[in-house]
Short mmCIF file of C-alpha atoms in Angstrom, two decimals:
data_model
loop_
_atom_site.label_atom_id
_atom_site.label_comp_id
_atom_site.label_asym_id
_atom_site.label_seq_id
_atom_site.Cartn_x
_atom_site.Cartn_y
_atom_site.Cartn_z
CA MET A 12 0.00 0.00 0.00
CA GLN A 13 1.41 3.36 -1.04
CA VAL A 14 1.35 6.10 1.63
CA GLY A 15 1.06 9.73 0.50
CA PRO A 16 3.76 12.24 1.46
CA SER A 17 3.33 13.95 4.83
CA VAL A 18 4.17 17.61 5.43
CA LEU A 19 4.01 17.25 9.20
CA ASN A 20 6.92 16.64 11.54
CA ALA A 21 7.47 13.17 12.89
CA GLY A 22 5.32 12.75 15.99
CA ALA A 23 2.59 15.17 14.89
CA GLN A 24 -0.95 13.75 14.95
CA ASP A 25 -3.63 14.37 12.35
CA TYR A 26 -7.29 13.41 12.81
CA LYS A 27 -9.69 13.79 9.88
CA GLY A 28 -13.36 13.27 9.13
CA SER A 29 -15.39 11.26 11.63
CA ASP A 30 -12.41 10.71 13.94
CA ALA A 31 -11.88 14.47 14.29
CA LYS A 32 -15.59 15.10 14.87
CA MET A 33 -15.78 12.32 17.46
CA SER A 34 -12.70 13.67 19.29
CA ILE A 35 -13.97 17.24 19.60
CA ILE A 36 -17.64 16.41 20.32
CA VAL A 37 -16.67 13.92 23.04
CA GLY A 38 -14.26 16.48 24.56
CA ALA A 39 -16.91 19.23 24.66
CA MET A 40 -19.53 16.84 26.10
CA ALA A 41 -17.05 15.76 28.80
CA VAL A 42 -16.58 19.38 29.95
CA SER A 43 -20.35 19.89 29.89
CA ASP A 44 -20.90 16.76 32.02
CA LEU A 45 -18.20 17.93 34.45
CA VAL A 46 -20.11 21.09 35.46
CA LYS A 47 -23.63 19.72 34.91
CA SER A 48 -24.13 18.69 38.55
CA THR A 49 -23.47 22.28 39.78
CA LEU A 50 -26.49 23.82 37.97
CA GLY A 51 -29.53 25.10 39.82
CA PRO A 52 -30.52 25.83 43.43
CA LYS A 53 -29.71 22.27 44.49
CA GLY A 54 -26.49 21.92 42.52
CA MET A 55 -23.47 20.28 44.14
CA ASP A 56 -19.99 21.72 44.83
CA LYS A 57 -16.59 20.59 43.57
CA ILE A 58 -13.34 20.45 45.54
CA LEU A 59 -10.36 21.50 43.40
CA GLN A 60 -6.86 20.83 44.70
CA SER A 61 -3.91 22.47 42.97
CA GLN A 62 -0.43 20.97 42.58
CA SER A 63 0.75 23.08 45.51
CA GLY A 64 -2.03 21.66 47.69
CA ASP A 65 -4.32 24.73 47.72
CA VAL A 66 -7.98 23.71 48.09
CA THR A 67 -10.90 25.51 46.40
CA VAL A 68 -14.53 24.56 47.13
CA THR A 69 -16.87 26.00 44.50
CA ASN A 70 -19.87 25.42 42.24
CA ASP A 71 -19.06 28.37 39.96
CA GLY A 72 -18.63 27.04 36.41
CA ALA A 73 -16.01 29.62 35.37
CA THR A 74 -13.89 28.97 38.48
CA ILE A 75 -14.00 25.18 38.00
CA LEU A 76 -13.03 25.34 34.32
CA LYS A 77 -10.35 28.00 34.95
CA ARG A 78 -8.54 25.71 37.40
CA LEU A 79 -8.53 22.66 35.12
CA THR A 80 -5.63 21.67 32.87
CA LEU A 81 -7.26 20.41 29.66
CA ASP A 82 -5.77 18.74 26.63
CA ASN A 83 -8.76 18.57 24.29
CA PRO A 84 -9.04 21.59 21.91
CA ALA A 85 -12.86 21.63 21.97
CA ALA A 86 -12.84 21.54 25.76
CA LYS A 87 -10.59 24.63 25.73
CA ILE A 88 -13.11 26.46 23.50
CA LEU A 89 -15.84 25.83 26.10
CA VAL A 90 -13.53 27.08 28.85
CA ASP A 91 -12.95 30.29 26.85
CA ILE A 92 -16.67 30.98 26.30
CA SER A 93 -17.23 30.37 30.01
CA LYS A 94 -14.55 32.98 30.83
CA THR A 95 -16.10 35.41 28.32
CA GLN A 96 -19.54 34.93 29.86
CA ASP A 97 -18.07 35.59 33.31
CA GLU A 98 -16.34 38.79 32.17
CA GLU A 99 -19.29 40.01 30.11
CA VAL A 100 -22.24 39.51 32.48
CA GLY A 101 -20.83 37.71 35.54
CA ASP A 102 -23.27 34.77 35.66
CA GLY A 103 -24.55 31.95 33.44
CA THR A 104 -21.13 30.31 33.02
CA THR A 105 -22.43 26.82 33.81
CA THR A 106 -25.50 27.35 31.61
CA VAL A 107 -23.30 28.23 28.61
CA CYS A 108 -21.20 25.05 28.94
CA ILE A 109 -24.20 22.75 29.44
CA LEU A 110 -26.13 24.25 26.51
CA ALA A 111 -23.14 24.07 24.15
CA GLY A 112 -22.46 20.45 25.21
CA SER A 113 -26.14 19.55 24.73
CA LEU A 114 -26.20 21.11 21.25
CA LEU A 115 -23.20 19.01 20.21
CA ALA A 116 -24.73 15.88 21.78
CA GLU A 117 -27.89 16.48 19.73
CA ALA A 118 -25.84 17.13 16.58
CA ASP A 119 -24.00 13.81 16.87
CA PRO A 120 -26.90 11.58 15.66
CA LEU A 121 -27.62 14.02 12.82
CA LEU A 122 -23.99 13.76 11.67
CA SER A 123 -24.31 9.96 11.86
CA GLN A 124 -27.24 10.24 9.41
CA ARG A 125 -24.80 11.91 6.96
CA MET A 126 -26.31 15.38 7.40
CA HIS A 127 -23.83 18.09 6.43
CA PRO A 128 -22.58 20.28 9.32
CA GLN A 129 -23.44 23.45 7.36
CA THR A 130 -27.08 22.30 7.10
CA ILE A 131 -27.19 21.77 10.88
CA ILE A 132 -25.63 25.21 11.44
CA ALA A 133 -28.18 26.84 9.11
CA GLY A 134 -31.00 25.24 11.13
CA TRP A 135 -29.39 26.35 14.41
CA ARG A 136 -29.17 29.96 13.20
CA LEU A 137 -32.88 29.99 12.42
CA ALA A 138 -33.51 28.45 15.84
CA VAL A 139 -31.36 31.08 17.65
CA ASN A 140 -33.30 33.90 15.98
CA ALA A 141 -36.63 32.31 16.93
CA ALA A 142 -35.44 31.74 20.51
CA LYS A 143 -34.20 35.35 20.84
CA GLN A 144 -37.52 36.70 19.55
CA ALA A 145 -39.41 34.52 22.04
CA LEU A 146 -37.11 35.67 24.85
CA GLU A 147 -37.53 39.35 23.91
CA GLY A 148 -41.30 38.86 23.75
CA ALA A 149 -41.32 37.36 27.26
CA ALA A 150 -39.04 40.06 28.77
CA TRP A 151 -40.47 43.13 30.43
CA ASP A 152 -39.01 46.50 31.36
CA PHE A 153 -39.28 47.58 35.02
CA ASN A 154 -37.60 50.98 34.93
CA GLU A 155 -40.79 52.92 35.79
CA ASN A 156 -40.07 53.99 39.38
CA PRO A 157 -37.36 53.46 42.05
CA GLU A 158 -39.55 51.14 44.17
CA ALA A 159 -40.25 48.79 41.25
CA MET A 160 -36.56 48.91 40.28
CA ARG A 161 -35.39 47.98 43.77
CA SER A 162 -37.99 45.21 44.13
CA MET A 163 -36.96 43.63 40.82
CA LEU A 164 -33.23 43.95 41.56
CA PHE A 165 -33.85 42.17 44.86
CA LYS A 166 -35.70 39.31 43.13
CA ILE A 167 -32.97 38.93 40.48
CA ALA A 168 -30.20 39.00 43.12
CA LYS A 169 -32.09 36.42 45.20
CA THR A 170 -32.46 34.11 42.18
CA THR A 171 -28.76 34.49 41.29
CA LEU A 172 -27.66 33.72 44.88
CA SER A 173 -30.09 30.79 45.31
CA SER A 174 -27.65 28.45 43.54
CA LYS A 175 -24.63 29.68 45.53
CA ILE A 176 -23.15 28.74 48.89
CA VAL A 177 -24.90 31.75 50.50
CA HIS A 178 -28.40 30.49 49.58
CA ASN A 179 -29.42 29.99 53.25
CA GLU A 180 -28.99 33.73 53.80
CA HIS A 181 -29.94 34.87 50.31
CA ASP A 182 -32.35 37.56 51.59
CA LEU A 183 -29.56 39.23 53.59
CA PHE A 184 -26.99 39.03 50.78
CA ALA A 185 -29.50 40.06 48.11
CA ASN A 186 -30.27 43.23 50.11
CA ILE A 187 -26.54 43.91 50.59
CA CYS A 188 -25.85 43.55 46.84
CA VAL A 189 -28.84 45.71 45.83
CA ASP A 190 -27.89 48.49 48.30
CA ALA A 191 -24.28 48.42 47.08
CA VAL A 192 -25.23 48.62 43.38
CA LEU A 193 -27.84 51.34 43.93
CA ARG A 194 -25.15 53.44 45.68
CA LEU A 195 -23.27 53.48 42.35
CA LYS A 196 -26.11 55.60 40.88
CA GLY A 197 -25.92 53.86 37.52
CA SER A 198 -22.15 54.31 37.01
CA GLY A 199 -21.54 50.52 37.07
CA ASN A 200 -18.03 51.02 38.51
CA LEU A 201 -17.65 47.97 40.76
CA GLU A 202 -14.20 49.25 41.84
CA ASN A 203 -16.08 51.40 44.35
CA ILE A 204 -17.48 48.27 46.02
CA GLN A 205 -14.83 46.56 48.12
CA ILE A 206 -15.31 43.02 49.48
CA LEU A 207 -13.46 42.39 52.75
CA LYS A 208 -13.18 38.84 54.14
CA LYS A 209 -12.76 38.20 57.87
CA CYS A 210 -12.84 34.72 59.39
CA GLY A 211 -15.03 34.33 62.44
CA ALA A 212 -18.71 34.58 63.46
CA SER A 213 -21.23 33.28 60.89
CA MET A 214 -22.33 34.33 57.42
CA ARG A 215 -25.41 36.06 58.77
CA ASP A 216 -23.10 38.51 60.56
CA SER A 217 -21.91 39.90 57.20
CA PHE A 218 -22.85 43.54 56.57
CA LEU A 219 -22.55 46.50 54.21
CA SER A 220 -20.51 49.43 55.51
CA GLU A 221 -20.68 52.92 54.09
CA GLY A 222 -17.34 54.20 52.84
CA PHE A 223 -14.07 52.32 52.53
CA ILE A 224 -12.42 49.96 55.04
CA LEU A 225 -8.65 49.42 54.87
CA ASP A 226 -7.18 46.37 56.58
CA LYS A 227 -4.10 48.19 57.94
CA LYS A 228 -2.84 49.72 61.20
CA ILE A 229 -2.42 53.37 62.23
CA GLY A 230 1.08 54.44 63.35
CA VAL A 231 2.05 54.20 67.04
CA GLY A 232 0.92 57.13 69.21
CA GLN A 233 -0.97 58.82 66.36
CA PRO A 234 -4.59 60.02 66.43
CA LYS A 235 -7.08 57.16 65.95
CA ARG A 236 -9.85 59.46 64.72
CA VAL A 237 -9.54 62.35 62.25
CA GLN A 238 -12.43 64.56 61.07
CA ASN A 239 -12.39 66.54 57.81
CA ALA A 240 -9.33 64.61 56.68
CA LYS A 241 -6.95 66.05 54.08
CA ILE A 242 -5.15 63.01 52.74
CA LEU A 243 -1.91 62.70 50.82
CA ILE A 244 -1.72 59.34 49.00
CA ALA A 245 1.87 58.41 48.10
CA ASN A 246 4.03 55.69 46.65
CA THR A 247 7.48 56.60 47.92
CA PRO A 248 10.26 54.94 49.97
CA MET A 249 10.18 56.08 53.61
CA ASP A 250 12.85 53.70 54.90
CA THR A 251 16.14 55.49 54.09
CA ASP A 252 16.81 56.75 57.63
CA LYS A 253 19.18 53.82 58.09
CA ILE A 254 22.20 52.81 55.99
CA LYS A 255 21.45 49.78 53.83
CA ILE A 256 24.44 47.63 54.81
CA TYR A 257 23.66 45.10 52.08
CA GLY A 258 23.18 47.75 49.43
CA ALA A 259 26.28 49.90 49.97
CA LYS A 260 30.00 49.47 50.57
CA VAL A 261 31.46 52.21 52.78
CA LYS A 262 35.13 52.59 53.76
CA VAL A 263 35.81 54.99 56.66
CA ASP A 264 38.79 55.62 58.93
CA SER A 265 36.75 56.19 62.10
CA ILE A 266 33.39 55.30 63.62
CA SER A 267 32.45 59.00 63.80
CA LYS A 268 32.36 59.07 59.96
CA VAL A 269 29.74 56.32 60.03
CA ALA A 270 27.70 58.45 62.43
CA GLU A 271 28.01 61.40 60.01
CA ILE A 272 26.71 59.26 57.12
CA GLU A 273 23.81 58.08 59.26
CA GLN A 274 23.02 61.68 60.24
CA ALA A 275 23.10 62.72 56.57
CA GLU A 276 20.63 59.93 55.71
CA LEU A 277 18.42 60.99 58.60
CA ASP A 278 18.49 64.68 57.62
CA LYS A 279 17.57 63.75 54.08
CA MET A 280 14.63 61.69 55.34
CA LEU A 281 13.42 64.41 57.72
CA ALA A 282 13.62 66.99 54.92
CA LYS A 283 11.35 64.73 52.87
CA CYS A 284 8.95 64.38 55.82
CA LYS A 285 8.85 68.18 56.21
CA LYS A 286 7.94 68.55 52.52
CA ILE A 287 5.12 66.07 53.04
CA ALA A 288 3.86 67.96 56.12
CA ASP A 289 4.00 71.25 54.15
CA HIS A 290 1.12 70.02 51.97
CA GLY A 291 -1.20 70.99 54.85
CA ILE A 292 -2.38 67.42 55.44
CA ASN A 293 -3.51 65.57 58.53
CA VAL A 294 -3.38 62.03 57.05
CA PHE A 295 -0.52 60.42 55.09
CA ILE A 296 -1.05 57.05 53.36
CA ASN A 297 1.94 55.33 51.75
CA ARG A 298 2.08 52.24 49.62
CA GLN A 299 5.53 51.35 50.98
CA LEU A 300 6.90 50.96 54.50
CA ILE A 301 7.29 53.92 56.87
CA TYR A 302 10.25 53.45 59.22
CA ASN A 303 10.45 54.58 62.84
CA LYS A 304 11.99 58.03 62.41
CA PRO A 305 9.50 59.36 59.81
CA GLU A 306 6.67 57.76 61.80
CA GLN A 307 7.87 59.63 64.90
CA PHE A 308 8.05 62.86 62.87
CA PHE A 309 4.41 62.46 61.76
CA THR A 310 3.37 61.62 65.34
CA ASP A 311 4.97 64.83 66.63
CA LYS A 312 3.16 66.83 63.94
CA GLY A 313 -0.20 65.18 64.82
CA ILE A 314 -0.44 63.55 61.37
CA MET A 315 -2.02 60.10 61.04
CA SER A 316 0.23 57.84 58.92
CA ILE A 317 -0.76 54.51 57.38
CA GLU A 318 1.97 52.35 55.86
CA HIS A 319 2.08 49.47 53.40
CA ALA A 320 -1.36 50.08 51.88
CA ASP A 321 -0.79 47.57 49.04
CA PHE A 322 -1.08 48.57 45.38
CA ASP A 323 -4.77 47.56 45.00
CA GLY A 324 -5.57 49.44 48.20
CA ILE A 325 -3.75 52.59 47.03
CA GLU A 326 -5.40 52.55 43.59
CA ARG A 327 -8.85 52.09 45.11
CA LEU A 328 -8.20 54.72 47.80
CA SER A 329 -7.14 57.18 45.11
CA SER A 330 -10.40 56.55 43.24
CA VAL A 331 -12.58 56.67 46.35
CA LEU A 332 -10.98 59.69 48.07
CA GLY A 333 -10.53 61.69 44.86
CA GLY A 334 -6.79 62.21 45.38
CA GLU A 335 -3.73 61.58 43.21
CA ILE A 336 -0.95 59.10 43.96
CA VAL A 337 2.28 61.13 44.24
CA SER A 338 5.96 60.19 44.45
CA THR A 339 7.64 63.62 44.72
CA PHE A 340 6.72 66.46 47.05
CA ASP A 341 8.45 69.59 45.70
CA HIS A 342 5.29 71.31 44.38
CA PRO A 343 2.40 71.07 46.88
CA GLU A 344 0.29 73.45 44.79
CA LEU A 345 0.12 70.88 41.95
CA VAL A 346 -0.95 67.94 44.15
CA LYS A 347 -4.62 66.99 44.40
CA LEU A 348 -5.33 65.81 47.97
CA GLY A 349 -7.88 63.19 48.88
CA ARG A 350 -10.71 64.17 51.23
CA CYS A 351 -13.21 62.45 53.50
CA GLU A 352 -15.33 63.49 56.48
CA LEU A 353 -14.09 60.95 59.01
CA ILE A 354 -11.29 58.41 59.43
CA GLU A 355 -11.45 56.16 62.49
CA GLU A 356 -10.22 52.84 63.80
CA ILE A 357 -12.88 50.13 64.11
CA MET A 358 -12.97 46.54 65.36
CA ILE A 359 -14.27 43.60 63.33
CA GLY A 360 -13.99 40.44 65.39
CA GLU A 361 -10.51 40.56 66.91
CA ASP A 362 -8.99 42.75 64.19
CA ARG A 363 -8.48 46.51 64.09
CA LEU A 364 -9.19 48.18 60.75
CA ILE A 365 -9.40 51.74 59.40
CA GLN A 366 -12.74 53.06 58.14
CA PHE A 367 -13.09 56.04 55.76
CA THR A 368 -16.59 57.56 55.73
CA GLY A 369 -17.99 60.52 53.79
CA CYS A 370 -15.56 59.96 50.91
CA ALA A 371 -15.30 62.21 47.84
CA ALA A 372 -16.76 59.33 45.79
CA GLY A 373 -20.03 59.05 47.74
CA GLU A 374 -20.88 55.71 46.10
CA ALA A 375 -17.96 53.93 47.82
CA CYS A 376 -18.91 51.10 50.18
CA THR A 377 -17.44 47.92 51.65
CA ILE A 378 -19.10 44.52 52.00
CA VAL A 379 -17.68 42.77 55.07
CA LEU A 380 -18.00 38.98 54.81
CA ARG A 381 -17.84 36.80 57.92
CA GLY A 382 -17.63 33.01 57.95
CA ALA A 383 -16.10 29.93 59.50
CA SER A 384 -13.28 29.25 57.04
CA MET A 385 -11.31 30.97 54.29
CA GLN A 386 -12.60 28.53 51.63
CA LEU A 387 -16.18 29.45 52.55
CA LEU A 388 -15.36 33.16 52.43
CA ASP A 389 -13.64 32.80 49.03
CA GLU A 390 -16.73 31.07 47.61
CA ALA A 391 -19.04 33.68 49.20
CA GLU A 392 -16.93 36.41 47.56
CA ARG A 393 -17.27 34.70 44.14
CA SER A 394 -21.04 34.42 44.72
CA LEU A 395 -21.41 38.09 45.59
CA HIS A 396 -19.21 39.10 42.65
CA ASP A 397 -21.55 37.20 40.31
CA ALA A 398 -24.61 38.86 41.85
CA LEU A 399 -23.04 42.35 41.68
CA CYS A 400 -22.08 41.84 38.01
CA VAL A 401 -25.62 40.68 37.17
CA LEU A 402 -27.17 43.66 38.98
CA LYS A 403 -24.79 46.04 37.21
CA THR A 404 -25.94 44.53 33.90
CA VAL A 405 -29.61 44.84 34.92
CA VAL A 406 -29.21 48.52 35.86
CA LYS A 407 -27.85 49.20 32.33
CA ASP A 408 -30.48 46.98 30.63
CA PRO A 409 -33.51 46.92 32.96
CA ARG A 410 -35.33 43.94 31.46
CA ALA A 411 -36.15 40.69 33.24
CA ILE A 412 -37.52 37.25 32.42
CA TYR A 413 -38.84 34.42 34.57
CA GLY A 414 -36.41 31.73 35.77
CA GLY A 415 -36.84 28.15 36.93
CA GLY A 416 -36.64 26.73 33.39
CA CYS A 417 -39.57 28.91 32.25
CA SER A 418 -37.65 30.87 29.61
CA GLU A 419 -35.85 27.77 28.25
CA VAL A 420 -39.13 25.90 27.66
CA LEU A 421 -40.65 29.07 26.18
CA MET A 422 -37.76 29.32 23.70
CA ALA A 423 -37.90 25.58 22.94
CA GLU A 424 -41.62 25.76 22.14
CA ALA A 425 -41.04 28.76 19.82
CA VAL A 426 -38.24 26.88 18.02
CA ASP A 427 -40.41 23.74 17.69
CA ALA A 428 -43.27 25.81 16.24
CA LEU A 429 -40.94 27.30 13.61
CA ALA A 430 -39.42 23.87 12.84
CA LYS A 431 -42.89 22.55 11.87
CA GLN A 432 -43.16 25.33 9.26
CA THR A 433 -39.59 24.93 7.93
CA PRO A 434 -39.11 22.54 4.99
CA GLY A 435 -36.04 20.39 4.48
CA LYS A 436 -33.37 18.96 6.76
CA LYS A 437 -32.92 22.24 8.62
CA SER A 438 -36.09 21.49 10.56
CA LEU A 439 -34.37 18.41 12.09
CA ALA A 440 -31.53 20.64 13.31
CA MET A 441 -34.06 23.07 14.78
CA GLU A 442 -35.83 20.28 16.64
CA ALA A 443 -32.44 19.18 18.00
CA PHE A 444 -31.84 22.78 19.18
CA ALA A 445 -35.18 22.75 21.03
CA ARG A 446 -34.29 19.44 22.73
CA ALA A 447 -30.94 20.94 23.79
CA LEU A 448 -32.74 23.93 25.38
CA ARG A 449 -34.95 21.53 27.37
CA THR A 450 -31.90 19.83 28.87
CA LEU A 451 -31.40 22.90 31.12
CA PRO A 452 -34.65 22.51 33.15
CA LYS A 453 -34.11 18.75 32.99
CA THR A 454 -30.64 19.13 34.55
CA ILE A 455 -32.00 21.48 37.25
CA ALA A 456 -34.65 18.87 38.18
CA GLU A 457 -32.12 16.01 38.15
CA ASN A 458 -29.78 17.93 40.47
CA GLY A 459 -32.68 18.39 42.89
CA GLY A 460 -33.24 14.62 43.01
CA TYR A 461 -36.62 14.78 41.23
CA ASP A 462 -38.03 12.87 38.24
CA SER A 463 -36.71 15.18 35.51
CA THR A 464 -38.62 13.60 32.59
CA GLU A 465 -41.93 13.87 34.45
CA LEU A 466 -41.36 17.50 35.47
CA VAL A 467 -40.18 18.67 32.04
CA THR A 468 -43.16 17.06 30.27
CA GLN A 469 -45.50 18.67 32.83
CA LEU A 470 -43.78 22.01 32.20
CA ARG A 471 -44.22 21.67 28.42
CA ALA A 472 -47.90 20.84 28.90
CA ALA A 473 -48.36 23.86 31.19
CA HIS A 474 -46.81 26.20 28.62
CA ASN A 475 -48.87 24.75 25.79
CA SER A 476 -52.05 25.22 27.87
CA GLY A 477 -51.34 28.96 28.17
CA LYS A 478 -49.46 29.15 31.48
CA ALA A 479 -46.56 31.26 30.15
CA THR A 480 -45.09 31.88 33.62
CA ALA A 481 -44.89 28.20 34.66
CA GLY A 482 -41.51 26.91 35.85
CA LEU A 483 -39.88 24.44 38.22
CA ASP A 484 -40.58 24.84 41.94
CA MET A 485 -37.44 23.20 43.36
CA VAL A 486 -38.67 23.39 46.96
CA ARG A 487 -41.76 21.22 46.42
CA GLY A 488 -40.56 19.37 43.34
CA GLU A 489 -43.50 20.40 41.15
CA ILE A 490 -44.56 22.98 38.56
CA GLY A 491 -45.05 26.44 40.04
CA ASP A 492 -45.91 29.99 38.98
CA MET A 493 -42.61 31.87 38.68
CA LYS A 494 -44.41 35.24 38.78
CA ALA A 495 -46.01 34.46 42.12
CA MET A 496 -42.77 32.97 43.50
CA GLY A 497 -40.72 36.00 42.37
CA ILE A 498 -38.09 33.94 40.50
CA CYS A 499 -36.67 36.35 37.94
CA GLU A 500 -33.47 36.50 35.92
CA SER A 501 -31.70 39.14 33.87
CA PHE A 502 -32.73 39.19 30.21
CA ARG A 503 -29.20 40.17 29.16
CA VAL A 504 -27.58 37.23 31.00
CA LYS A 505 -29.95 34.69 29.45
CA SER A 506 -29.64 36.18 25.98
CA GLN A 507 -25.82 36.19 26.22
CA SER A 508 -25.83 32.53 27.35
CA LEU A 509 -27.98 31.51 24.39
CA VAL A 510 -25.89 33.34 21.77
CA SER A 511 -22.49 32.33 23.24
CA ALA A 512 -23.41 28.63 23.52
CA ALA A 513 -24.78 28.54 19.95
CA GLU A 514 -21.67 30.28 18.55
CA ALA A 515 -19.30 27.95 20.40
CA ALA A 516 -21.18 24.83 19.30
CA GLU A 517 -21.23 26.15 15.71
CA MET A 518 -17.47 26.75 15.77
CA ILE A 519 -16.78 23.24 17.05
CA LEU A 520 -19.17 21.65 14.53
CA ARG A 521 -17.39 23.34 11.61
CA VAL A 522 -14.14 21.50 12.39
CA ASP A 523 -13.27 18.59 10.06
CA GLU A 524 -9.60 18.09 10.97
CA VAL A 525 -7.55 18.27 14.17
CA ILE A 526 -3.76 18.63 13.82
CA THR A 527 -1.64 18.28 16.96
CA CYS A 528 1.96 19.47 16.74
CA ALA A 529 4.79 17.12 17.62
CA PRO A 530 5.98 17.54 21.21
CA ARG A 531 9.20 19.51 21.67
CA GLN A 532 12.20 17.21 21.91
CA ARG A 533 14.12 17.60 25.13
CA SER A 534 17.87 17.26 24.96
CA GLU A 535 19.35 14.65 27.29
#
């Protein structure tokens, strides 16, 4: 048998035709199955352990996929759309993966019947348009008055948090998230919302604090409370009052010369401190360390000094207090100082922290999370971040839809109705798209331990009998009215999930060849 010439390096792998399709579809379905059990209010968590032994407990789809080392190219595509979904709208990362995996699972039998991938894609595109129209028809705008806006934001936040680790206290955390987002006054700048984690107490002891809380200490002997603060925010070395023995080589003929060098260093440092004090400030915050001598200088002048406010803290403080970060102090008239009404030391648990209230950026606030362990606090932070991102999206696009599988079945029924009117093989692809949409409520029911087939068929019957707000009641394990139960989701999040999943599945389905480069040869 004659073998054709190969242009690939020895060791490179080349999969074509059905082998390539099988490889990528199986890889995408494997990723989908991996996160499937985390979907819904009764979804399960995963424990992820890194090579260094760090443990993460989470049910957030983006976090799970981000931590995995994958080899399959299709699996990596799903990971990327999950990351995009997380960055774009903050939630729906698991939904995207499951829907894309279900679409490919439904496409597999159609490919086995020798249907061309482009025909399936054409049917899917018609189905996506029909599903989007159905979703837009079911969405409603609630931007009439502030009370309606707050009520709907609370319902959406509660629905988002119901599948997270904080679900037992979702009323408390939903109120915290809504209050924090409404403080932004539509700006959508989540940098002004700080999340501070402190072990101890229980999750129900978490609270929202007005202003900014910095987890640092005030200098020794300095005022612990300053009103009408004028704040200089700096990133400058304040540790040159001592000779750096390891950084300099000094030859002297007497010990008094060493003392002179030390005095010169000290004079230089004190001159710098005097320049700082000449700005007319009563609070000095530095990103770097402040050594004893400059700290003593500030204490004598009655200036509060805070050292080692790390880079994130300095950047956020600059934004919140309305001041500039400075490194040189020769021109006080050019420096914009930060301002706030009150700086004081507070206690959270056993820790002392510094609270800034009445900041220049009035929308600044801090969410203080309490909990039993750091893993729990990390997961609570991820949960609140998702909820805050969703609420930010809702404030910009104030439209909502009903959750609990209601919108998925609504879209599936619209796609099925269009498939019956569409001639040719495309209608088979559209029916497959509708079946893929129904796997989402089916998965939610399965994760709750209920008979998923029974519930989904009941849900379809309810929608076809005119109950457009019917969805899954996961508390009782039956069909419920989502409007009466207040289970609402963001229209933008659901729409983004639908489009992203369809685009990812379409990209994977177009592939007819997978070429893997030869591994790099290591020299002995």
